[in-house]
mmCIF file with all atom_site columns, C-alpha atoms in Angstrom:
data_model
loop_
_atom_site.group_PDB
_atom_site.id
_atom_site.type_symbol
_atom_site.label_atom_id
_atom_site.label_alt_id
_atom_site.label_comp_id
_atom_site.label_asym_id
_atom_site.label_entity_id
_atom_site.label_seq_id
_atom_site.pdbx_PDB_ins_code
_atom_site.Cartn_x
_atom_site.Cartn_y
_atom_site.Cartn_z
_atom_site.occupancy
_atom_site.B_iso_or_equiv
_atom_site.pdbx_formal_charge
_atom_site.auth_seq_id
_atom_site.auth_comp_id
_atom_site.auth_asym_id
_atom_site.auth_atom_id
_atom_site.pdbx_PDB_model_num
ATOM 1  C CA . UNK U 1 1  ? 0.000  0.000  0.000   1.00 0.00 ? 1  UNK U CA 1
ATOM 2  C CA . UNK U 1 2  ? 1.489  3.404  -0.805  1.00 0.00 ? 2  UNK U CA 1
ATOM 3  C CA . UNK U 1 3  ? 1.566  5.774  1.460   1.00 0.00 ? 3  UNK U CA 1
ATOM 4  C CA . UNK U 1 4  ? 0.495  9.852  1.148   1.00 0.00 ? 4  UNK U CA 1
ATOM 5  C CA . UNK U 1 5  ? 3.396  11.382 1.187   1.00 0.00 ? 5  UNK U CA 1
ATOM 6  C CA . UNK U 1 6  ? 4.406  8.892  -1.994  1.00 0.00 ? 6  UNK U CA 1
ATOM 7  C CA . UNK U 1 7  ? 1.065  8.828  -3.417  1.00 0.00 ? 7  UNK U CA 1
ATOM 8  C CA . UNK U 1 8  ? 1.325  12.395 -3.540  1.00 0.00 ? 8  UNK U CA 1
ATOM 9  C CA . UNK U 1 9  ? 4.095  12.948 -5.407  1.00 0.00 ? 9  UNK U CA 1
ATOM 10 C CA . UNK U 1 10 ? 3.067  10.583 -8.063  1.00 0.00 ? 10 UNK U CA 1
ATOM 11 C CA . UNK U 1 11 ? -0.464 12.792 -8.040  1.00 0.00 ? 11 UNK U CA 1
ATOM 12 C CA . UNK U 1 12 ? 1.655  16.169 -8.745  1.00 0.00 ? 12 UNK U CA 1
ATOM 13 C CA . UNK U 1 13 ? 3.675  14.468 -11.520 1.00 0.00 ? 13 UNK U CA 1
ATOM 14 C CA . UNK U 1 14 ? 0.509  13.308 -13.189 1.00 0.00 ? 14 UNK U CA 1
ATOM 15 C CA . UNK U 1 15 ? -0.752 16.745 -12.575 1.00 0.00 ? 15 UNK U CA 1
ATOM 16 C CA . UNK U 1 16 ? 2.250  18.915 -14.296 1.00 0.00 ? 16 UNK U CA 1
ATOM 17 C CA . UNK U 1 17 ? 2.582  16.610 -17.002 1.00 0.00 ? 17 UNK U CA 1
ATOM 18 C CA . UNK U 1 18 ? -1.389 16.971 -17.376 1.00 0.00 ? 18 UNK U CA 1
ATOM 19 C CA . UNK U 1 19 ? -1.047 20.829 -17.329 1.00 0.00 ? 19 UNK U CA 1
ATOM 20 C CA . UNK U 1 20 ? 1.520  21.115 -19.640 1.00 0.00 ? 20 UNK U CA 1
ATOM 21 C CA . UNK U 1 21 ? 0.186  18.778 -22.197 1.00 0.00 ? 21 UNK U CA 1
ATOM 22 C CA . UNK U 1 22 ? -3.272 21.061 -22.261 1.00 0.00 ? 22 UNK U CA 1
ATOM 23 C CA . UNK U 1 23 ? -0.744 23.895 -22.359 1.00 0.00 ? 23 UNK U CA 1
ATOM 24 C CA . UNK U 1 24 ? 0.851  22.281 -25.292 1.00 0.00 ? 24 UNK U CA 1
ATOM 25 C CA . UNK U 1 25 ? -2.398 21.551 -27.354 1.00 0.00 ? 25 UNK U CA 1
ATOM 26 C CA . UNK U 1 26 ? -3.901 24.926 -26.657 1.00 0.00 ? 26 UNK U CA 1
ATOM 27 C CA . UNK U 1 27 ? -0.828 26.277 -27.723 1.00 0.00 ? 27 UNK U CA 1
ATOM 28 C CA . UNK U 1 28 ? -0.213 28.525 -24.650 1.00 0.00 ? 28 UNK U CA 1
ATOM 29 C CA . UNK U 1 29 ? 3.088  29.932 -24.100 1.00 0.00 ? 29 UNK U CA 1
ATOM 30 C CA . UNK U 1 30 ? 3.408  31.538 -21.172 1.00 0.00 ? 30 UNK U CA 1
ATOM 31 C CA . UNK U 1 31 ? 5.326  30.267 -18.370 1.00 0.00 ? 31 UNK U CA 1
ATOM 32 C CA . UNK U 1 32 ? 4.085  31.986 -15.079 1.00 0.00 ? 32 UNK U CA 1
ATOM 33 C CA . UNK U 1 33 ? 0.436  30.711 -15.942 1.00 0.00 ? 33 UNK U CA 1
ATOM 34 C CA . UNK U 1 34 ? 1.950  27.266 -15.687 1.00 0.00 ? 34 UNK U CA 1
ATOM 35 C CA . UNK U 1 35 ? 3.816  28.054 -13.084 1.00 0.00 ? 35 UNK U CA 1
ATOM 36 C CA . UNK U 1 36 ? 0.703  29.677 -11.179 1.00 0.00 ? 36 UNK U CA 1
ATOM 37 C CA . UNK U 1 37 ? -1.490 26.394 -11.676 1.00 0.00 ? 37 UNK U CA 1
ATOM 38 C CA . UNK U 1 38 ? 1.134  24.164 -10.780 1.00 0.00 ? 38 UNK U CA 1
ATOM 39 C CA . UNK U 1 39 ? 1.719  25.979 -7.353  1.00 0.00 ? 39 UNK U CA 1
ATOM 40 C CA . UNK U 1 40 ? -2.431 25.541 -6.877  1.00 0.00 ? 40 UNK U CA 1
ATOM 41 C CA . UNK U 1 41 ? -1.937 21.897 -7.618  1.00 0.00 ? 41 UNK U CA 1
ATOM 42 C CA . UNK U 1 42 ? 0.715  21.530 -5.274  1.00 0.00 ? 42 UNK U CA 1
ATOM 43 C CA . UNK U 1 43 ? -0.797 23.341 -2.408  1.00 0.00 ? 43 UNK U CA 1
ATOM 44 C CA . UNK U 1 44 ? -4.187 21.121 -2.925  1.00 0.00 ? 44 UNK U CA 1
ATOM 45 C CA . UNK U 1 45 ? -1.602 18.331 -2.473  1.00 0.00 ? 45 UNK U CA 1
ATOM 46 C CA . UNK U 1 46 ? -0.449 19.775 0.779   1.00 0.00 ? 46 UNK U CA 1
ATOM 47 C CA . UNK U 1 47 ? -3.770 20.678 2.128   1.00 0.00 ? 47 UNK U CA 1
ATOM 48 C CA . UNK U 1 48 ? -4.950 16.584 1.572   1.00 0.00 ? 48 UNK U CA 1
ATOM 49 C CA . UNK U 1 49 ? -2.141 14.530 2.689   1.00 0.00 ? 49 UNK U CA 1
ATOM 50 C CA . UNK U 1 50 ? -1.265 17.282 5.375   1.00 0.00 ? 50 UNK U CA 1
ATOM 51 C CA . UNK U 1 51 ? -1.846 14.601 8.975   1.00 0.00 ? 51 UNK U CA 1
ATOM 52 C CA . UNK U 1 52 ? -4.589 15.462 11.468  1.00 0.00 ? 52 UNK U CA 1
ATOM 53 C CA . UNK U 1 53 ? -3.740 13.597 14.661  1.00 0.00 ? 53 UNK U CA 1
ATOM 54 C CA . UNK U 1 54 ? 0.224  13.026 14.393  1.00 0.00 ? 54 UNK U CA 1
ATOM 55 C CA . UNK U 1 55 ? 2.969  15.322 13.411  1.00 0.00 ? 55 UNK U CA 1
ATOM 56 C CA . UNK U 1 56 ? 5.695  13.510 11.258  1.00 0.00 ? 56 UNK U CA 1
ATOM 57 C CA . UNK U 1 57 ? 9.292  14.890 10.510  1.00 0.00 ? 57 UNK U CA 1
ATOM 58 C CA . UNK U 1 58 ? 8.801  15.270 6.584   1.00 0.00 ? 58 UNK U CA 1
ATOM 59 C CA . UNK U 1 59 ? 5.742  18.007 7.036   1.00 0.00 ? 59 UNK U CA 1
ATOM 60 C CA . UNK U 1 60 ? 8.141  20.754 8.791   1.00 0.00 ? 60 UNK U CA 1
ATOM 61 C CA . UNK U 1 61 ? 9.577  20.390 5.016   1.00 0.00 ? 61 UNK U CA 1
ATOM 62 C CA . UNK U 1 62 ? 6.574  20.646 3.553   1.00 0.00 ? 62 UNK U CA 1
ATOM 63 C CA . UNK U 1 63 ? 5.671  23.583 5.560   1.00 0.00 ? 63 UNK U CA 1
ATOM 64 C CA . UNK U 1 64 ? 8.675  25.367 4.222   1.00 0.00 ? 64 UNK U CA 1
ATOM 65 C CA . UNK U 1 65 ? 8.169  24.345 0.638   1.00 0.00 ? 65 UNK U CA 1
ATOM 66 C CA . UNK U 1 66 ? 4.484  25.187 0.811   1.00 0.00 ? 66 UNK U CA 1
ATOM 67 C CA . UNK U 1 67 ? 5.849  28.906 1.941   1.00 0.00 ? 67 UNK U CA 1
ATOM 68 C CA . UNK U 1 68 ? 8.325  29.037 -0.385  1.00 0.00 ? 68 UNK U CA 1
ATOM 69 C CA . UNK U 1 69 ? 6.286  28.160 -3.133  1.00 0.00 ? 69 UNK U CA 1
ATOM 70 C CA . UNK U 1 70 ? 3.320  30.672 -1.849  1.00 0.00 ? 70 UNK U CA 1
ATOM 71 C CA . UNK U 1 71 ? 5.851  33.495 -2.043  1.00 0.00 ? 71 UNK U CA 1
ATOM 72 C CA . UNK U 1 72 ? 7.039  32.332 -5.638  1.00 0.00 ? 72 UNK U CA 1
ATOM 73 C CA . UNK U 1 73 ? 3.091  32.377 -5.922  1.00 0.00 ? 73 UNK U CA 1
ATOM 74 C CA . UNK U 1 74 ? 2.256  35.825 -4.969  1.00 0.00 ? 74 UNK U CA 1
ATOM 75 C CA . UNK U 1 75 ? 5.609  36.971 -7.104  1.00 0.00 ? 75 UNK U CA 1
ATOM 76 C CA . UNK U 1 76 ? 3.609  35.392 -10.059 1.00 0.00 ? 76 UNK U CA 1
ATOM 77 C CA . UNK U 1 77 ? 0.453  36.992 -9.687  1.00 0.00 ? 77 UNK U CA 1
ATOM 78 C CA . UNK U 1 78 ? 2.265  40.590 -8.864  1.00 0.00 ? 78 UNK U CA 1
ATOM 79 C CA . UNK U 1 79 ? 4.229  40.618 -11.957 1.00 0.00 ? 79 UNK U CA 1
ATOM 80 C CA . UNK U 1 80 ? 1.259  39.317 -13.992 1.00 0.00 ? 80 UNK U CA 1
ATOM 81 C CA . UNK U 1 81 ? -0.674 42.369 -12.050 1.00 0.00 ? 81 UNK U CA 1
ATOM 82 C CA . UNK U 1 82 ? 2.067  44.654 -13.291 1.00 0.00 ? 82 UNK U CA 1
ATOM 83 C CA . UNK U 1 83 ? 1.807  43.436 -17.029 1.00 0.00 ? 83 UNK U CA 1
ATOM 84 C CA . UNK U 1 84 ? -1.281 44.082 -16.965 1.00 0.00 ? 84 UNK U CA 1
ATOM 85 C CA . UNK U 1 85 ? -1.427 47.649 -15.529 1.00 0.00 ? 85 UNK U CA 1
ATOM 86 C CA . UNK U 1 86 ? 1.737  48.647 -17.406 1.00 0.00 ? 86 UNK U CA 1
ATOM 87 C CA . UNK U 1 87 ? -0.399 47.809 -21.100 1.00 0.00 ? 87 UNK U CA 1
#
């Protein structure tokens, strides 16, 4: 039986390579959208296989990669802010 933290990873593989496949078809070239919906997949993944009832070493990591990657998050939707008010 696999566990979550390893059944996770699998599920945000199959996710990015999903994403960038429907990128690929619709012929969408822009990086920080894949980027952005990546990040959402990821933090869904965090959110699910995130323990109720026990604390285990790995999720301090995942704590600081889920902050990390809301920062690079945030960065994403500033500049795509900026873009967008600059014309």
């Amino acid at each position: 039986m696999m566990h979550k933290k390893d059944a996770a990873s699998v599920v945000l593989t199959v996710w990015m390579l999903t994403l960038s496949g429907l990128l690929y078809i619709l012929n969408i070239q822009d990086l920080r959208l894949f980027i952005a919906t990546a990040l959402v997949g990821f933090f869904i993944i965090v959110y699910l296989i995130h323990p109720t009832y026990s604390r285990p070493g790995y999720i301090r990591n995942i704590n600081r990669m889920a902050i990390a990657c809301t920062g690079l998050f945030g960065l994403v939707i500033v500049l795509r802010i900026l873009e967008l008010v600059g014309g």
